[in-house]
Amino acid sequence: MSSGSPKVWGGRFEGEQDRFFKEFNDSLRFDMRLVAHDLVGSWAWAEALHRAGILEDEELERLHGALTEIGEEVSADQSALFASDAEDVHSWVEARLIEKVGALGKKLHTGRSRNDQVATDLRLFVRDEIDARLGEIHELQRSLLELATKHVETILPGYTHLQRAQPVSFGHWALAYVEMLERDAERFEDARLRTEVCPLGSGALAGTGYPIDRQALAESLGFERASENSLDAVSDRDFAWEAVSASALCALHLSRLSEDLILYTTGEFGFVELDDSVSTGSSLMPQKKNPDALELVRAKVGRIFGAQTALTLVLKGLPLAYNKDLQEDKEPLFDALDQLSLCLRVLPRVLDTLRTRQERMREAAQGGYSNATDLADYLVGKGLPFREAHEIVGGVVRAAIQLGVGLEDLPLEVLRQHAPVIKADVYERLSLRASIESRAAHGGTAPERVREALRRAKARHEQNSEHRAGAEPEE
Ligand code: ARG
């Protein structure tokens, strides 16, 4: 801070701190982000000290008043934080407190260490961030559900090996990503359970020497319980790792969604068109309309997995208990959560404005012999073993390729040369419509099944609204 922040550990030292080392060591420039959580944690700690008989009523009131003021100041204007040369956010808050209430401010750190303090701040932060990601995932699922609702009957060529395989409903495609995102949300919810433990009152490593009611303290911060082991509590970052890891897997899914759409927007596919509002042009080639939003989402996953690796290697082999290494947990954690948030928020904009070119999709589904399995299934219906049917249809496909036509364009006599059991009813079976309708077992692409799946997914989405959508971030 501008008024000069005395070190929170200065007493033992005579020599001045090297300027370059100070910059290397300080974390305020990034951990200032935890200021609101630090203030909340400090508020609760003051209350716990009061309950333990260490602070008088009037002292508690003054500390609370000052913490509230600091909170109001920083939410209005962060410049004091930026200008400060405090070592970290915890020292900054303490110095501000001392500026406001003098010697009383120095009492707040009684029985507390920055080690249990930072572990607590970070848990509060991760919990809030998880809630925000859950809201964003919920919103993206909403977009996908709307897309699916419009496109239950829209036929898309389904691919394996990026070769046309079998036709599917475009709604079925959208619902595939709803499922992935549901698992992502569940992983975040599961990670959230492990943030519910309060490290405050663990001291530097050995526990606090004051008669703190740690359960009451935990509850006052909205945690379920106090941590069981002080050594673990100050050095555990599993909860952060889990949040980063859930982010990475979610980003991985978003990269696949993006890649699908990037392909579908190309001239070669031409299945969808992005709205101008989420596309960019080329500085040289006037005809270009580029899917930058999707490409960035596709790429961000690398950064998020990088964060996971960074955090893993900070923790690897780290001896108990707190080590300064743990300060390096923050930037990867923040970056992973921030980047995922950006991706989750840009995608609804892309999907809500997406235009589909259903004729192109249908044409593409019609070509590429994606009804070959249907012909084999037809033969199975006529009593042939599937392997034999497969072999026969392979021959039919070869013949059709030579003639340069689709299976449905082959005259009946030609078809019958390959399999005499084939009758005129085969043509109906070779239609796209019949093809997707035939995949009617649970989880399949038959429009009837897709409609049911959509109904279930919407009901689940609606149910989740109670605890997920509440956390939707403001724009
Ligand atoms: N800035 C530190 C961190 O982020 C706070 C804890 C410092 N504790 C200590 N004993 N040096 O980890």
PDB file of C-alpha atoms in Angstrom, residues 78-194:
ATOM      1  CA  GLN A  78      -9.137  -1.469  -6.499  1.00  0.00           C
ATOM      2  CA  SER A  79      -6.455   1.101  -7.135  1.00  0.00           C
ATOM      3  CA  ALA A  80      -5.201   0.945  -3.532  1.00  0.00           C
ATOM      4  CA  LEU A  81      -4.529  -2.740  -4.044  1.00  0.00           C
ATOM      5  CA  PHE A  82      -2.700  -2.130  -7.311  1.00  0.00           C
ATOM      6  CA  ALA A  83      -0.603   0.659  -5.827  1.00  0.00           C
ATOM      7  CA  SER A  84       0.352  -1.227  -2.709  1.00  0.00           C
ATOM      8  CA  ASP A  85       3.703  -2.891  -2.115  1.00  0.00           C
ATOM      9  CA  ALA A  86       2.272  -5.284   0.455  1.00  0.00           C
ATOM     10  CA  GLU A  87       3.612  -8.808   0.164  1.00  0.00           C
ATOM     11  CA  ASP A  88       0.267 -10.476  -0.347  1.00  0.00           C
ATOM     12  CA  VAL A  89      -3.434  -9.905   0.071  1.00  0.00           C
ATOM     13  CA  HIS A  90      -3.373 -11.065   3.680  1.00  0.00           C
ATOM     14  CA  SER A  91      -0.689  -8.545   4.668  1.00  0.00           C
ATOM     15  CA  TRP A  92      -2.541  -5.889   2.704  1.00  0.00           C
ATOM     16  CA  VAL A  93      -5.794  -6.429   4.611  1.00  0.00           C
ATOM     17  CA  GLU A  94      -3.942  -6.443   7.912  1.00  0.00           C
ATOM     18  CA  ALA A  95      -2.107  -3.221   7.086  1.00  0.00           C
ATOM     19  CA  ARG A  96      -5.345  -1.512   6.035  1.00  0.00           C
ATOM     20  CA  LEU A  97      -6.969  -2.659   9.231  1.00  0.00           C
ATOM     21  CA  ILE A  98      -4.136  -1.209  11.314  1.00  0.00           C
ATOM     22  CA  GLU A  99      -4.451   2.054   9.399  1.00  0.00           C
ATOM     23  CA  LYS A 100      -8.114   2.144  10.295  1.00  0.00           C
ATOM     24  CA  VAL A 101      -8.233   0.901  13.893  1.00  0.00           C
ATOM     25  CA  GLY A 102      -4.616   1.190  14.999  1.00  0.00           C
ATOM     26  CA  ALA A 103      -3.263  -1.287  17.546  1.00  0.00           C
ATOM     27  CA  LEU A 104      -6.511  -3.240  17.584  1.00  0.00           C
ATOM     28  CA  GLY A 105      -5.845  -4.278  13.991  1.00  0.00           C
ATOM     29  CA  LYS A 106      -2.732  -6.033  15.236  1.00  0.00           C
ATOM     30  CA  LYS A 107      -4.819  -8.286  17.447  1.00  0.00           C
ATOM     31  CA  LEU A 108      -6.688  -9.968  14.629  1.00  0.00           C
ATOM     32  CA  HIS A 109      -3.830 -12.257  13.691  1.00  0.00           C
ATOM     33  CA  THR A 110      -3.828 -13.798  17.191  1.00  0.00           C
ATOM     34  CA  GLY A 111      -3.657 -17.570  16.816  1.00  0.00           C
ATOM     35  CA  ARG A 112      -3.930 -17.379  13.062  1.00  0.00           C
ATOM     36  CA  SER A 113      -1.313 -17.909  10.372  1.00  0.00           C
ATOM     37  CA  ARG A 114      -1.325 -16.895   6.757  1.00  0.00           C
ATOM     38  CA  ASN A 115      -1.064 -20.607   6.123  1.00  0.00           C
ATOM     39  CA  ASP A 116      -4.499 -21.500   7.460  1.00  0.00           C
ATOM     40  CA  GLN A 117      -5.760 -18.147   6.206  1.00  0.00           C
ATOM     41  CA  VAL A 118      -4.772 -18.683   2.573  1.00  0.00           C
ATOM     42  CA  ALA A 119      -6.046 -22.269   2.597  1.00  0.00           C
ATOM     43  CA  THR A 120      -9.386 -20.946   3.850  1.00  0.00           C
ATOM     44  CA  ASP A 121      -9.575 -18.060   1.370  1.00  0.00           C
ATOM     45  CA  LEU A 122      -8.820 -20.408  -1.468  1.00  0.00           C
ATOM     46  CA  ARG A 123     -11.526 -22.867  -0.464  1.00  0.00           C
ATOM     47  CA  LEU A 124     -14.069 -20.074  -0.256  1.00  0.00           C
ATOM     48  CA  PHE A 125     -12.931 -18.865  -3.657  1.00  0.00           C
ATOM     49  CA  VAL A 126     -13.051 -22.287  -5.315  1.00  0.00           C
ATOM     50  CA  ARG A 127     -16.508 -22.911  -3.913  1.00  0.00           C
ATOM     51  CA  ASP A 128     -17.791 -19.667  -5.451  1.00  0.00           C
ATOM     52  CA  GLU A 129     -16.080 -20.357  -8.753  1.00  0.00           C
ATOM     53  CA  ILE A 130     -17.522 -23.852  -8.947  1.00  0.00           C
ATOM     54  CA  ASP A 131     -20.980 -22.385  -8.417  1.00  0.00           C
ATOM     55  CA  ALA A 132     -20.387 -19.929 -11.238  1.00  0.00           C
ATOM     56  CA  ARG A 133     -19.141 -22.669 -13.596  1.00  0.00           C
ATOM     57  CA  LEU A 134     -22.205 -24.757 -12.734  1.00  0.00           C
ATOM     58  CA  GLY A 135     -24.426 -21.843 -13.717  1.00  0.00           C
ATOM     59  CA  GLU A 136     -22.529 -21.409 -16.989  1.00  0.00           C
ATOM     60  CA  ILE A 137     -22.696 -25.106 -17.828  1.00  0.00           C
ATOM     61  CA  HIS A 138     -26.417 -24.991 -17.129  1.00  0.00           C
ATOM     62  CA  GLU A 139     -26.809 -22.096 -19.526  1.00  0.00           C
ATOM     63  CA  LEU A 140     -24.852 -23.845 -22.276  1.00  0.00           C
ATOM     64  CA  GLN A 141     -27.017 -26.912 -21.798  1.00  0.00           C
ATOM     65  CA  ARG A 142     -30.029 -24.651 -22.255  1.00  0.00           C
ATOM     66  CA  SER A 143     -28.689 -23.568 -25.646  1.00  0.00           C
ATOM     67  CA  LEU A 144     -28.047 -27.136 -26.709  1.00  0.00           C
ATOM     68  CA  LEU A 145     -31.493 -28.234 -25.562  1.00  0.00           C
ATOM     69  CA  GLU A 146     -33.073 -25.485 -27.625  1.00  0.00           C
ATOM     70  CA  LEU A 147     -31.056 -26.529 -30.640  1.00  0.00           C
ATOM     71  CA  ALA A 148     -32.060 -30.148 -30.098  1.00  0.00           C
ATOM     72  CA  THR A 149     -35.727 -29.168 -29.798  1.00  0.00           C
ATOM     73  CA  LYS A 150     -35.611 -27.505 -33.201  1.00  0.00           C
ATOM     74  CA  HIS A 151     -33.744 -30.344 -34.867  1.00  0.00           C
ATOM     75  CA  VAL A 152     -35.151 -33.672 -33.745  1.00  0.00           C
ATOM     76  CA  GLU A 153     -36.145 -34.344 -37.350  1.00  0.00           C
ATOM     77  CA  THR A 154     -33.148 -32.735 -39.037  1.00  0.00           C
ATOM     78  CA  ILE A 155     -30.964 -35.368 -40.645  1.00  0.00           C
ATOM     79  CA  LEU A 156     -27.213 -35.121 -40.234  1.00  0.00           C
ATOM     80  CA  PRO A 157     -24.721 -37.586 -41.634  1.00  0.00           C
ATOM     81  CA  GLY A 158     -23.181 -39.311 -38.637  1.00  0.00           C
ATOM     82  CA  TYR A 159     -19.457 -40.029 -38.913  1.00  0.00           C
ATOM     83  CA  THR A 160     -16.990 -42.582 -37.728  1.00  0.00           C
ATOM     84  CA  HIS A 161     -13.349 -42.090 -38.739  1.00  0.00           C
ATOM     85  CA  LEU A 162     -14.733 -38.862 -40.203  1.00  0.00           C
ATOM     86  CA  GLN A 163     -16.238 -40.990 -42.979  1.00  0.00           C
ATOM     87  CA  ARG A 164     -19.977 -40.865 -43.426  1.00  0.00           C
ATOM     88  CA  ALA A 165     -21.309 -43.788 -41.398  1.00  0.00           C
ATOM     89  CA  GLN A 166     -25.032 -43.658 -40.642  1.00  0.00           C
ATOM     90  CA  PRO A 167     -27.530 -40.822 -40.653  1.00  0.00           C
ATOM     91  CA  VAL A 168     -28.466 -39.361 -37.277  1.00  0.00           C
ATOM     92  CA  SER A 169     -30.766 -36.648 -36.019  1.00  0.00           C
ATOM     93  CA  PHE A 170     -29.036 -33.293 -35.537  1.00  0.00           C
ATOM     94  CA  GLY A 171     -30.953 -33.067 -32.259  1.00  0.00           C
ATOM     95  CA  HIS A 172     -29.311 -36.327 -31.215  1.00  0.00           C
ATOM     96  CA  TRP A 173     -25.934 -34.723 -31.927  1.00  0.00           C
ATOM     97  CA  ALA A 174     -26.803 -31.742 -29.701  1.00  0.00           C
ATOM     98  CA  LEU A 175     -28.002 -34.013 -26.918  1.00  0.00           C
ATOM     99  CA  ALA A 176     -24.685 -35.873 -26.966  1.00  0.00           C
ATOM    100  CA  TYR A 177     -23.044 -32.675 -25.698  1.00  0.00           C
ATOM    101  CA  VAL A 178     -25.787 -32.127 -23.125  1.00  0.00           C
ATOM    102  CA  GLU A 179     -24.805 -35.512 -21.670  1.00  0.00           C
ATOM    103  CA  MET A 180     -21.093 -34.668 -21.599  1.00  0.00           C
ATOM    104  CA  LEU A 181     -21.826 -31.381 -19.884  1.00  0.00           C
ATOM    105  CA  GLU A 182     -24.020 -33.143 -17.354  1.00  0.00           C
ATOM    106  CA  ARG A 183     -21.092 -35.318 -16.322  1.00  0.00           C
ATOM    107  CA  ASP A 184     -18.912 -32.207 -16.173  1.00  0.00           C
ATOM    108  CA  ALA A 185     -21.407 -30.528 -13.868  1.00  0.00           C
ATOM    109  CA  GLU A 186     -21.522 -33.623 -11.689  1.00  0.00           C
ATOM    110  CA  ARG A 187     -17.738 -33.592 -11.436  1.00  0.00           C
ATOM    111  CA  PHE A 188     -17.821 -29.965 -10.324  1.00  0.00           C
ATOM    112  CA  GLU A 189     -20.519 -30.756  -7.776  1.00  0.00           C
ATOM    113  CA  ASP A 190     -18.462 -33.617  -6.482  1.00  0.00           C
ATOM    114  CA  ALA A 191     -15.360 -31.423  -6.244  1.00  0.00           C
ATOM    115  CA  ARG A 192     -17.459 -28.878  -4.376  1.00  0.00           C
ATOM    116  CA  LEU A 193     -18.189 -31.426  -1.640  1.00  0.00           C
ATOM    117  CA  ARG A 194     -14.489 -31.481  -0.792  1.00  0.00           C
TER     118      ARG A 194
END
